[in-house]
Structure formats: C-alpha cells, structure tokens
mmCIF file of C-alpha atoms in Angstrom:
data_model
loop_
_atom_site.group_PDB
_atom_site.id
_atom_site.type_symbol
_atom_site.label_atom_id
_atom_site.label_comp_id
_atom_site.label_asym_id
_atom_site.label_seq_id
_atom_site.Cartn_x
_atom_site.Cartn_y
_atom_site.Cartn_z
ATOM 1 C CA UNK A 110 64.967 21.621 -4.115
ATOM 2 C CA UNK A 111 66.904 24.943 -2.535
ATOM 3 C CA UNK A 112 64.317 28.059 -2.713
ATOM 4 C CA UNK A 113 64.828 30.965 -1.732
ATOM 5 C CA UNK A 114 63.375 33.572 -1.193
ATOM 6 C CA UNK A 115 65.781 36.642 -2.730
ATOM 7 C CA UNK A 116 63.707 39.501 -3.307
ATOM 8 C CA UNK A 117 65.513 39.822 -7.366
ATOM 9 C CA UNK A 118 63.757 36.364 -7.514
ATOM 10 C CA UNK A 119 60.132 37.490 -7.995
ATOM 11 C CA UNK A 120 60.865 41.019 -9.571
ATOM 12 C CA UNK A 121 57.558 41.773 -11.482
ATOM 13 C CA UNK A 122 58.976 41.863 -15.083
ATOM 14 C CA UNK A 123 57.602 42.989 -18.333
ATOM 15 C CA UNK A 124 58.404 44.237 -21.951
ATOM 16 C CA UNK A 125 56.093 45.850 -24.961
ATOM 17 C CA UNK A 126 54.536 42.353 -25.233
ATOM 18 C CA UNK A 127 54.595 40.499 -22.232
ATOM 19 C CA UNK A 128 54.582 40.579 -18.334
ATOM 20 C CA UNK A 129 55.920 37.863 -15.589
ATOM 21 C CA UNK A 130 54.015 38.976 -12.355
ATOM 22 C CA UNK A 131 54.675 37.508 -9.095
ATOM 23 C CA UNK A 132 52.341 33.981 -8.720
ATOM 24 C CA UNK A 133 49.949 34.533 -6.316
ATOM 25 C CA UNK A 134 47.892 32.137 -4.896
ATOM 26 C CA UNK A 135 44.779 33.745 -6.013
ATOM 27 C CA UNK A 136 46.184 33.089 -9.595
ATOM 28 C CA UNK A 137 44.918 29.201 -9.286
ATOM 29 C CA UNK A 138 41.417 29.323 -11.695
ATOM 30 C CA UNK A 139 43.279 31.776 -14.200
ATOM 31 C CA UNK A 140 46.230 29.609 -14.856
ATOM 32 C CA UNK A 141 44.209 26.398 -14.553
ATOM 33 C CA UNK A 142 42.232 27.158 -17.221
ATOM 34 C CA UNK A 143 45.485 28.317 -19.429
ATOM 35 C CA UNK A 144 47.147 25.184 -18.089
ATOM 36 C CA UNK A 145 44.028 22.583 -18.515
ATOM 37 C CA UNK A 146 44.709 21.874 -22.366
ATOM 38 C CA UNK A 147 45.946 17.742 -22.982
ATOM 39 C CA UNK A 148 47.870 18.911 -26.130
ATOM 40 C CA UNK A 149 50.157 21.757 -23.785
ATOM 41 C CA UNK A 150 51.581 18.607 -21.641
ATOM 42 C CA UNK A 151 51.931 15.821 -24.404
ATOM 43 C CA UNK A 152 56.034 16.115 -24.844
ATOM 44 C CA UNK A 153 56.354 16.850 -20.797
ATOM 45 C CA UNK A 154 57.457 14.610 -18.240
ATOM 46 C CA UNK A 155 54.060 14.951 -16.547
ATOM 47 C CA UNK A 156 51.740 14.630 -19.209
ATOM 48 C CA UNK A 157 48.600 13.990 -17.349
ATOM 49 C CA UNK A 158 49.669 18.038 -16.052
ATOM 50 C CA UNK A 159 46.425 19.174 -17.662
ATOM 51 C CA UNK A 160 44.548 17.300 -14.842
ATOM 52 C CA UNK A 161 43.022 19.457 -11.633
ATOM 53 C CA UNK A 162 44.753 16.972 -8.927
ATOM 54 C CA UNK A 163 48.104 16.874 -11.054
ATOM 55 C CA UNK A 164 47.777 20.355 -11.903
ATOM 56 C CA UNK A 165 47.399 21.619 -7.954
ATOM 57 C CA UNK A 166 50.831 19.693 -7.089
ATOM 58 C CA UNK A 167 52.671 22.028 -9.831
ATOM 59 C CA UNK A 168 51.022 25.171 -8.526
ATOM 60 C CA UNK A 169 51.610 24.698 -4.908
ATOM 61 C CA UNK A 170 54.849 23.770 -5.923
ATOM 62 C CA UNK A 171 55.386 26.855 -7.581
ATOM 63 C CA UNK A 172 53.821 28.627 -4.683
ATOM 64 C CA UNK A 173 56.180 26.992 -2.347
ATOM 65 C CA UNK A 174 58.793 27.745 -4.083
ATOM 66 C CA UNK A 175 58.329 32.009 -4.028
ATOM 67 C CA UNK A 176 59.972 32.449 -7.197
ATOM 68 C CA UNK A 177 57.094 31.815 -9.765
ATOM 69 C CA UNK A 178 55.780 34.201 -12.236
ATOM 70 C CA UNK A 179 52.456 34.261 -14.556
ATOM 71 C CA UNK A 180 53.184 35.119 -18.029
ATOM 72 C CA UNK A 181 50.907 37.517 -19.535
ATOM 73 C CA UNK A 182 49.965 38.556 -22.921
ATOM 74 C CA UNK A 183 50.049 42.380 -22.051
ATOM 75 C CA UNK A 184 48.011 43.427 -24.805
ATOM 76 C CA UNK A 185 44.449 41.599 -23.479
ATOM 77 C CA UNK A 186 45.861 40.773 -19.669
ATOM 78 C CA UNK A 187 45.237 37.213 -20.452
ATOM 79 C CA UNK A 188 46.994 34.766 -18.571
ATOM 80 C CA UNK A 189 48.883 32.808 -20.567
ATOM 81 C CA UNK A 190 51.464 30.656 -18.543
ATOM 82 C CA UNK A 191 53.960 30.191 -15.947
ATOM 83 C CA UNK A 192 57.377 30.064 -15.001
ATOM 84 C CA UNK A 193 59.513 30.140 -12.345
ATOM 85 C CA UNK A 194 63.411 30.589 -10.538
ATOM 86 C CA UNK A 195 64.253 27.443 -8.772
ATOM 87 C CA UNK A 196 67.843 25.467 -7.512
ATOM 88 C CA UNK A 197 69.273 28.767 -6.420
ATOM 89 C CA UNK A 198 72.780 27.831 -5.262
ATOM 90 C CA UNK A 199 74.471 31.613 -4.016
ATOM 91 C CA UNK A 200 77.526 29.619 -3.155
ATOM 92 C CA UNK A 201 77.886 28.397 -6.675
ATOM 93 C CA UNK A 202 76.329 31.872 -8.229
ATOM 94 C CA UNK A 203 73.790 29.301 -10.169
ATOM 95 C CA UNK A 204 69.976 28.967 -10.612
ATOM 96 C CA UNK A 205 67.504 27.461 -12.809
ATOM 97 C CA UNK A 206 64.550 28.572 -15.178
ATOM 98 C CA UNK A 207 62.145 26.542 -16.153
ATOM 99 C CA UNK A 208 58.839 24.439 -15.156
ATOM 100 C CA UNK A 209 57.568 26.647 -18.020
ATOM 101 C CA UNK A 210 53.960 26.234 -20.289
ATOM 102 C CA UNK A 211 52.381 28.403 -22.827
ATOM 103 C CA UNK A 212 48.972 27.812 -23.898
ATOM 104 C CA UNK A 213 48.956 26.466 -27.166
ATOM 105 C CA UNK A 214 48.072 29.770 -28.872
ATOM 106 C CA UNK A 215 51.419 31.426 -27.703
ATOM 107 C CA UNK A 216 53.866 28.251 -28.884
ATOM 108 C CA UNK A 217 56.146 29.564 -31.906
ATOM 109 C CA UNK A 218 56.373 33.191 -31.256
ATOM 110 C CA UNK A 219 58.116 35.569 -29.181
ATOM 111 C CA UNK A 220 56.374 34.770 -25.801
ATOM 112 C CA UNK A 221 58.943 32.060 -24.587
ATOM 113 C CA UNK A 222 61.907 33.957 -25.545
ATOM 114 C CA UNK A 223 61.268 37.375 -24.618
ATOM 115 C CA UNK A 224 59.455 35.832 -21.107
ATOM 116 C CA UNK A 225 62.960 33.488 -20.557
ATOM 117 C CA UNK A 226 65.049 36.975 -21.500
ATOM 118 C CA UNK A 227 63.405 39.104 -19.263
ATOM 119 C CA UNK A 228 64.049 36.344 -16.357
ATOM 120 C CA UNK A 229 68.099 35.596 -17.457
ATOM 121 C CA UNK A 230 68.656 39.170 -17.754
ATOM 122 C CA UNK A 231 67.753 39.648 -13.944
ATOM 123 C CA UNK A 232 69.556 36.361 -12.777
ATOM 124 C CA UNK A 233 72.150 37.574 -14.482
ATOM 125 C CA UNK A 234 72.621 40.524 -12.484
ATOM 126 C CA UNK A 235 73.149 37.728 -9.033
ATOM 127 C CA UNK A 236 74.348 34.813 -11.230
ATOM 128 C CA UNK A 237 77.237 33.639 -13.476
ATOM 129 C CA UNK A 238 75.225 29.838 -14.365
ATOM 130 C CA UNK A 239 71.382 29.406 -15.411
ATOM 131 C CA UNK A 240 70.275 25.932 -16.024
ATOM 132 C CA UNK A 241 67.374 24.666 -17.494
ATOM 133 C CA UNK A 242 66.227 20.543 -17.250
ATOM 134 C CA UNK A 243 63.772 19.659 -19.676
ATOM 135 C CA UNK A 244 62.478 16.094 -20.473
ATOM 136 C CA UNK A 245 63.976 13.991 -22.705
ATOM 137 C CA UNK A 246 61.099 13.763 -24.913
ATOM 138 C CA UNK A 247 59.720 17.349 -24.955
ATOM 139 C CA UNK A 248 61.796 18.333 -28.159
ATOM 140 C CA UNK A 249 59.946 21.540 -28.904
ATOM 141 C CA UNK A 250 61.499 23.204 -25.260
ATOM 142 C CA UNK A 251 64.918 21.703 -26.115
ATOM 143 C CA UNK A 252 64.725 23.693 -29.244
ATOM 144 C CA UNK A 253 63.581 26.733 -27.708
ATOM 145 C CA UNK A 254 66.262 26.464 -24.912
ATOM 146 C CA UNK A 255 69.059 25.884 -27.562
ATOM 147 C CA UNK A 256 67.392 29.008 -29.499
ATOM 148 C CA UNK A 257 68.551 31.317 -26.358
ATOM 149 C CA UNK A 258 72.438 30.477 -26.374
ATOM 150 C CA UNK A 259 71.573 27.378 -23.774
ATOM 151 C CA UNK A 260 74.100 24.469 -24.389
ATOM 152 C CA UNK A 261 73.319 21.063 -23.750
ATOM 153 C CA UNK A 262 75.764 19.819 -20.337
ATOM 154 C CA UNK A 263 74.691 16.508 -19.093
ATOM 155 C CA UNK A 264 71.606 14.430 -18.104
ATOM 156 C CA UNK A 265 69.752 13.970 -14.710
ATOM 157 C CA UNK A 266 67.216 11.288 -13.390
ATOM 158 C CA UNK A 267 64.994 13.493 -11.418
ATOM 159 C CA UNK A 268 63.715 11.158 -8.930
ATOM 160 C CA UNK A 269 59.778 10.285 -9.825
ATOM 161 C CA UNK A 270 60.539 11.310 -13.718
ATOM 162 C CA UNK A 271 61.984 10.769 -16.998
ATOM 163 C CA UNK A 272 65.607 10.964 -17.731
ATOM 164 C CA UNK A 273 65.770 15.008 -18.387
ATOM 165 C CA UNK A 274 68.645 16.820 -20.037
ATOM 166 C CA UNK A 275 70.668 19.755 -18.568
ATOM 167 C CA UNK A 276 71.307 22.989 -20.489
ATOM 168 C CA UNK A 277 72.958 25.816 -19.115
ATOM 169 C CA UNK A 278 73.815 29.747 -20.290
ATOM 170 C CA UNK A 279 76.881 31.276 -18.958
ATOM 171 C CA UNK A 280 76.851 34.960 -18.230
ATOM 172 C CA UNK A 281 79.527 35.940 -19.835
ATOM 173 C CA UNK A 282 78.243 33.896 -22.903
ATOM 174 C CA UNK A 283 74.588 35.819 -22.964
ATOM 175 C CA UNK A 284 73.995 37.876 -25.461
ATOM 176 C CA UNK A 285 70.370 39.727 -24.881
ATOM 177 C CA UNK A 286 69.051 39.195 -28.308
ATOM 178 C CA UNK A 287 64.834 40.286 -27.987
ATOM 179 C CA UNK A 288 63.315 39.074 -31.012
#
C-alpha cells in the first residue's frame, strides 16, 4: 500500500451529527469494543475481524497508515467506527476510502454517508479519482457505496482475500448531497 502522510489526509472532520477525528493509538479499547461485535464483520472479507488478535492487525494497520479517522456519534461522544484514506497516488490525483465499520446500531442511517461525504469532500479538494474496494460478498457496503454516486469499475484479488470489487467517484461527477 502507498501512505502518505499529507497533512489534508487526517483533517479532523465533523458535521451536526458526526465527527472523524484523527486515530490515535490511544483509541485501541474504545474502538475495540465498537469493533468486537461477530454480526459487524459477517459480509466482510475478514470476518473473524471481531477477534482481539485479528482486530490489532486492522488497527495497527490503520495506525500505520496515518490517514485513519474514528467516527463519532457527536451527540453522546461515543465511538462508533472507523475509517480511513489509503492508495494515495499524487501522480495519478487518486485515493481510496474505505476499511470502514459501524457498530450495528449506526447501519441504515445517515452515519456512513455523511462520515464518507465529509471525507470525499476533502479529497476532493487534492483529488480528481476516489476508489473504494469492498468484498464481493459484503452487499450492504456495495449498496451504500453505489448510494454516494460510486460506480462499479472492475474487480481486484487483493492478495490474502476475497475477490473485491472496485468503485470509484469522479470529481467532477460528485454531487455533495448530505442526507
């Protein structure tokens, strides 16, 4: 993977509803214990996520990486999930969004969207491509993905995974719809 470490990258971020603050590694019990539900990884690639030993890989991952946020439910300050920036390519003005969870309690409201907004409108401002890979299997993220303007480009064979499939939003295509 090609991190880097662009300042815009890890922008704290928030709206009326929700924040995306910079991961820290202090973060690790809070988002364990948002991350440690079976049901939250059951469509993902890495379904056994939920897991302390599997679930330290993704977070020093994310860590790594510099470009990771939590997602917070601003209202109580409960952590809720994570996301993060990752592939950034300057020479081809592209980066991706994703290794993304809610906590079940957050799936099928505005969380996702306005949390993947807030991030493509400031990649936007650096990029001209955002892609997202999501596993094959994990239909309810392909939905969500398609939901934001993403269209569906081509498949990749992540080595170590499942066959995933490639969406991407143009900036000139985006449209900032919060809702």
């Amino acid at each position: 993977m090609n991190y880097s470490p662009a300042a815009w990258q890890n922008e704290y971020l928030a709206d009326e509803i929700v924040e995306l603050k910079p991961l820290e590694e202090s973060d690790f019990d809070e988002l364990f214990l948002a991350a440690s539900d079976p049901l939250i990884w059951e469509q993902h690639p890495a379904s056994d996520r939920y897991l302390k030993e599997v679930f330290t890989k993704y977070f020093n991952e994310a860590i790594t990486g510099k470009a990771a946020y939590l997602i917070i439910e601003k209202a109580s300050g409960r952590v809720i999930g994570c996301t993060r920036y990752y592939d950034y390519h300057p020479e081809n003005s592209d980066i991706s969004i994703g290794f993304t969870f809610l906590s079940r309690h957050y799936w099928g409201g505005s969380y996702n969207r306005r949390s993947k907004k807030m991030m493509l409108n400031n990649a936007f401002k650096f990029v001209d491509l955002v892609y997202f890979h999501i596993g094959a299997q994990n239909i309810r993220s392909q939905i969500a993905t398609e939901r934001l303007g993403a269209v569906k480009v081509g498949e990749r064979l992540p080595e170590g995974e499942g066959l995933h499939f490639e969406y991407v939003i143009q900036k000139h295509n985006w449209v900032n719809k919060i809702g």
